[in-house]
Amino acid sequence: MQLLAVPMASSGGGGITLLLPLILIVGMIWFMSRTQRKQRDRQAKTVAALTPGSKVITTSGMVGIVEETDDEYVTLEISDGVLIQVVKAAIGRVIPEEDTTDEVTAAPATADAQPTADGQSAGDQAEAEKVDVPDTARDQAAAKADGKVRDAPKLPPTHTEN
């Protein structure tokens, strides 16, 4: 019996198959570091733009108004007369100023308001459309007035029973 050594066929391109995972890993690390760099730049711009009177939220969730800024620290007023000093890096975000002039859009009711087809004035209709609160007492009274017994609306359970 004679054994012959036969050379195995080479798969070809062995170097590329080893380099591909390495290239993918390096690409992922580069992408993640780029994203973190953008976040750091955005945070630095936010901290640099702090001015007294700005309303901010710290990274720990405290809300305050900027009273004074230093090189390293920011003094916040968290309540009337209560001042705290935090590191600038602890400022999470600045709350934009709210514009309250747009919120007042309802027209004032006038004495000579014309009633609509159903007998309500336009102001009464606007109030009726805004408020949508179920009145269980009124519903129960209407059910009894008809002479028919109806089920009253039930509220969901507030706790679990064992």
mmCIF file of C-alpha atoms in Angstrom:
data_model
loop_
_atom_site.group_PDB
_atom_site.id
_atom_site.type_symbol
_atom_site.label_atom_id
_atom_site.label_comp_id
_atom_site.label_asym_id
_atom_site.label_seq_id
_atom_site.Cartn_x
_atom_site.Cartn_y
_atom_site.Cartn_z
ATOM 1 C CA MET A 1 0.000 0.000 0.000
ATOM 2 C CA GLN A 2 1.355 3.239 -1.041
ATOM 3 C CA LEU A 3 0.145 6.677 0.262
ATOM 4 C CA LEU A 4 0.397 9.645 -1.977
ATOM 5 C CA ALA A 5 0.466 13.188 -0.629
ATOM 6 C CA VAL A 6 -1.818 15.350 -2.703
ATOM 7 C CA PRO A 7 -1.535 19.108 -2.266
ATOM 8 C CA MET A 8 -4.806 20.764 -1.181
ATOM 9 C CA ALA A 9 -6.373 23.353 -3.393
ATOM 10 C CA SER A 10 -5.877 26.897 -2.173
ATOM 11 C CA SER A 11 -8.992 28.996 -1.551
ATOM 12 C CA GLY A 12 -7.372 32.041 -3.155
ATOM 13 C CA GLY A 13 -7.667 35.593 -1.817
ATOM 14 C CA GLY A 14 -6.921 34.589 1.765
ATOM 15 C CA GLY A 15 -5.446 37.996 2.561
ATOM 16 C CA ILE A 16 -8.607 39.918 1.631
ATOM 17 C CA THR A 17 -10.873 37.713 3.754
ATOM 18 C CA LEU A 18 -8.712 38.468 6.776
ATOM 19 C CA LEU A 19 -8.558 42.201 6.106
ATOM 20 C CA LEU A 20 -12.280 42.746 5.506
ATOM 21 C CA PRO A 21 -13.410 42.317 9.168
ATOM 22 C CA LEU A 22 -10.502 44.482 10.308
ATOM 23 C CA ILE A 23 -11.520 47.255 7.879
ATOM 24 C CA LEU A 24 -15.148 47.049 9.053
ATOM 25 C CA ILE A 25 -14.152 47.330 12.724
ATOM 26 C CA VAL A 26 -11.919 50.347 12.056
ATOM 27 C CA GLY A 27 -14.747 51.988 10.064
ATOM 28 C CA MET A 28 -17.251 51.490 12.899
ATOM 29 C CA ILE A 29 -14.860 52.958 15.471
ATOM 30 C CA TRP A 30 -14.216 55.987 13.229
ATOM 31 C CA PHE A 31 -17.959 56.550 12.704
ATOM 32 C CA MET A 32 -18.744 56.348 16.446
ATOM 33 C CA SER A 33 -15.928 58.743 17.364
ATOM 34 C CA ARG A 34 -17.152 61.188 14.707
ATOM 35 C CA THR A 35 -20.660 61.127 16.197
ATOM 36 C CA GLN A 36 -19.306 61.725 19.700
ATOM 37 C CA ARG A 37 -17.176 64.618 18.453
ATOM 38 C CA LYS A 38 -20.258 66.270 16.949
ATOM 39 C CA GLN A 39 -22.118 65.908 20.249
ATOM 40 C CA ARG A 40 -19.190 67.451 22.171
ATOM 41 C CA ASP A 41 -19.065 70.381 19.746
ATOM 42 C CA ARG A 42 -22.810 70.942 20.086
ATOM 43 C CA GLN A 43 -22.505 70.862 23.909
ATOM 44 C CA ALA A 44 -19.605 73.329 23.798
ATOM 45 C CA LYS A 45 -21.640 75.737 21.659
ATOM 46 C CA THR A 46 -24.583 75.468 24.058
ATOM 47 C CA VAL A 47 -22.398 76.208 27.084
ATOM 48 C CA ALA A 48 -20.618 79.078 25.310
ATOM 49 C CA ALA A 49 -23.968 80.703 24.482
ATOM 50 C CA LEU A 50 -25.149 80.817 28.107
ATOM 51 C CA THR A 51 -26.269 84.275 29.170
ATOM 52 C CA PRO A 52 -27.834 85.464 32.412
ATOM 53 C CA GLY A 53 -31.583 84.967 32.263
ATOM 54 C CA SER A 54 -31.446 81.780 30.163
ATOM 55 C CA LYS A 55 -33.515 78.875 31.446
ATOM 56 C CA VAL A 56 -31.528 75.620 31.456
ATOM 57 C CA ILE A 57 -31.824 71.972 32.439
ATOM 58 C CA THR A 58 -28.801 70.260 33.958
ATOM 59 C CA THR A 59 -27.788 66.718 33.093
ATOM 60 C CA SER A 60 -29.176 65.606 36.464
ATOM 61 C CA GLY A 61 -32.585 67.117 35.619
ATOM 62 C CA MET A 62 -32.557 70.324 37.681
ATOM 63 C CA VAL A 63 -34.226 73.329 36.047
ATOM 64 C CA GLY A 64 -32.895 76.797 36.769
ATOM 65 C CA ILE A 65 -32.265 80.266 35.438
ATOM 66 C CA VAL A 66 -28.665 81.337 34.761
ATOM 67 C CA GLU A 67 -27.617 84.141 37.102
ATOM 68 C CA GLU A 68 -23.889 84.282 36.423
ATOM 69 C CA THR A 69 -21.281 82.440 34.351
ATOM 70 C CA ASP A 70 -17.612 81.867 35.150
ATOM 71 C CA ASP A 71 -14.785 80.121 33.335
ATOM 72 C CA GLU A 72 -15.682 76.778 34.919
ATOM 73 C CA TYR A 73 -18.957 77.311 36.812
ATOM 74 C CA VAL A 74 -22.493 78.533 36.234
ATOM 75 C CA THR A 75 -24.645 79.964 39.032
ATOM 76 C CA LEU A 76 -28.286 78.899 38.711
ATOM 77 C CA GLU A 77 -31.352 80.136 40.558
ATOM 78 C CA ILE A 78 -33.491 77.043 41.108
ATOM 79 C CA SER A 79 -36.101 78.758 43.284
ATOM 80 C CA ASP A 80 -36.738 82.260 44.591
ATOM 81 C CA GLY A 81 -33.510 83.229 46.337
ATOM 82 C CA VAL A 82 -31.957 79.738 46.095
ATOM 83 C CA LEU A 83 -28.708 79.797 44.124
ATOM 84 C CA ILE A 84 -26.537 76.814 43.262
ATOM 85 C CA GLN A 85 -23.250 76.594 41.452
ATOM 86 C CA VAL A 86 -22.709 73.810 38.895
ATOM 87 C CA VAL A 87 -19.909 72.919 36.501
ATOM 88 C CA LYS A 88 -20.503 74.165 32.952
ATOM 89 C CA ALA A 89 -20.314 70.611 31.649
ATOM 90 C CA ALA A 90 -23.388 69.778 33.748
ATOM 91 C CA ILE A 91 -25.628 72.014 31.618
ATOM 92 C CA GLY A 92 -27.648 69.630 29.484
ATOM 93 C CA ARG A 93 -29.705 71.977 27.336
ATOM 94 C CA VAL A 94 -31.143 75.460 27.139
ATOM 95 C CA ILE A 95 -34.922 75.786 27.210
ATOM 96 C CA PRO A 96 -36.091 78.162 24.460
ATOM 97 C CA GLU A 97 -38.155 81.197 25.439
ATOM 98 C CA GLU A 98 -41.894 80.634 24.987
ATOM 99 C CA ASP A 99 -43.921 83.116 22.995
ATOM 100 C CA THR A 100 -47.156 83.720 24.930
ATOM 101 C CA THR A 101 -48.690 86.124 22.393
ATOM 102 C CA ASP A 102 -49.727 83.261 20.083
ATOM 103 C CA GLU A 103 -51.593 81.405 22.806
ATOM 104 C CA VAL A 104 -54.290 84.079 23.179
ATOM 105 C CA THR A 105 -56.302 83.523 20.002
ATOM 106 C CA ALA A 106 -59.851 83.344 21.348
ATOM 107 C CA ALA A 107 -62.028 86.301 20.437
ATOM 108 C CA PRO A 108 -63.704 88.027 23.371
ATOM 109 C CA ALA A 109 -67.467 87.451 23.631
ATOM 110 C CA THR A 110 -69.592 90.498 22.918
ATOM 111 C CA ALA A 111 -73.046 91.317 24.195
ATOM 112 C CA ASP A 112 -74.503 91.500 20.689
ATOM 113 C CA ALA A 113 -73.247 88.080 19.592
ATOM 114 C CA GLN A 114 -75.696 86.501 17.153
ATOM 115 C CA PRO A 115 -77.026 83.090 18.150
ATOM 116 C CA THR A 116 -76.523 80.236 15.722
ATOM 117 C CA ALA A 117 -79.199 77.885 14.401
ATOM 118 C CA ASP A 118 -79.276 75.821 17.585
ATOM 119 C CA GLY A 119 -79.723 78.898 19.819
ATOM 120 C CA GLN A 120 -76.143 79.135 21.129
ATOM 121 C CA SER A 121 -73.856 82.075 20.558
ATOM 122 C CA ALA A 122 -70.485 81.521 18.878
ATOM 123 C CA GLY A 123 -68.674 81.946 22.211
ATOM 124 C CA ASP A 124 -70.864 79.293 23.845
ATOM 125 C CA GLN A 125 -70.177 76.899 20.994
ATOM 126 C CA ALA A 126 -66.427 77.450 21.298
ATOM 127 C CA GLU A 127 -66.620 76.712 25.044
ATOM 128 C CA ALA A 128 -68.695 73.598 24.407
ATOM 129 C CA GLU A 129 -66.205 72.353 21.836
ATOM 130 C CA LYS A 130 -63.206 72.929 24.119
ATOM 131 C CA VAL A 131 -64.577 71.105 27.157
ATOM 132 C CA ASP A 132 -65.174 67.398 26.698
ATOM 133 C CA VAL A 133 -65.612 66.119 30.251
ATOM 134 C CA PRO A 134 -68.032 63.260 30.841
ATOM 135 C CA ASP A 135 -70.667 64.077 33.453
ATOM 136 C CA THR A 136 -71.813 60.811 34.980
ATOM 137 C CA ALA A 137 -74.456 62.454 37.199
ATOM 138 C CA ARG A 138 -76.128 64.035 34.156
ATOM 139 C CA ASP A 139 -75.940 60.731 32.277
ATOM 140 C CA GLN A 140 -77.526 58.867 35.184
ATOM 141 C CA ALA A 141 -80.297 61.463 35.504
ATOM 142 C CA ALA A 142 -81.052 61.152 31.770
ATOM 143 C CA ALA A 143 -81.168 57.369 32.090
ATOM 144 C CA LYS A 144 -83.664 57.545 34.952
ATOM 145 C CA ALA A 145 -85.791 60.147 33.146
ATOM 146 C CA ASP A 146 -86.313 57.789 30.203
ATOM 147 C CA GLY A 147 -87.580 55.114 32.535
ATOM 148 C CA LYS A 148 -84.964 52.725 31.206
ATOM 149 C CA VAL A 149 -82.137 51.405 33.299
ATOM 150 C CA ARG A 150 -78.744 51.941 31.703
ATOM 151 C CA ASP A 151 -75.340 50.952 32.892
ATOM 152 C CA ALA A 152 -73.302 53.824 34.271
ATOM 153 C CA PRO A 153 -69.834 54.207 32.773
ATOM 154 C CA LYS A 154 -67.300 52.324 34.830
ATOM 155 C CA LEU A 155 -63.835 53.583 35.665
ATOM 156 C CA PRO A 156 -60.842 51.297 35.221
ATOM 157 C CA PRO A 157 -59.530 49.623 38.381
ATOM 158 C CA THR A 158 -56.965 51.632 40.312
ATOM 159 C CA HIS A 159 -55.245 48.617 41.818
ATOM 160 C CA THR A 160 -54.976 44.899 41.301
ATOM 161 C CA GLU A 161 -56.864 42.585 43.568
ATOM 162 C CA ASN A 162 -55.211 39.477 44.953
#
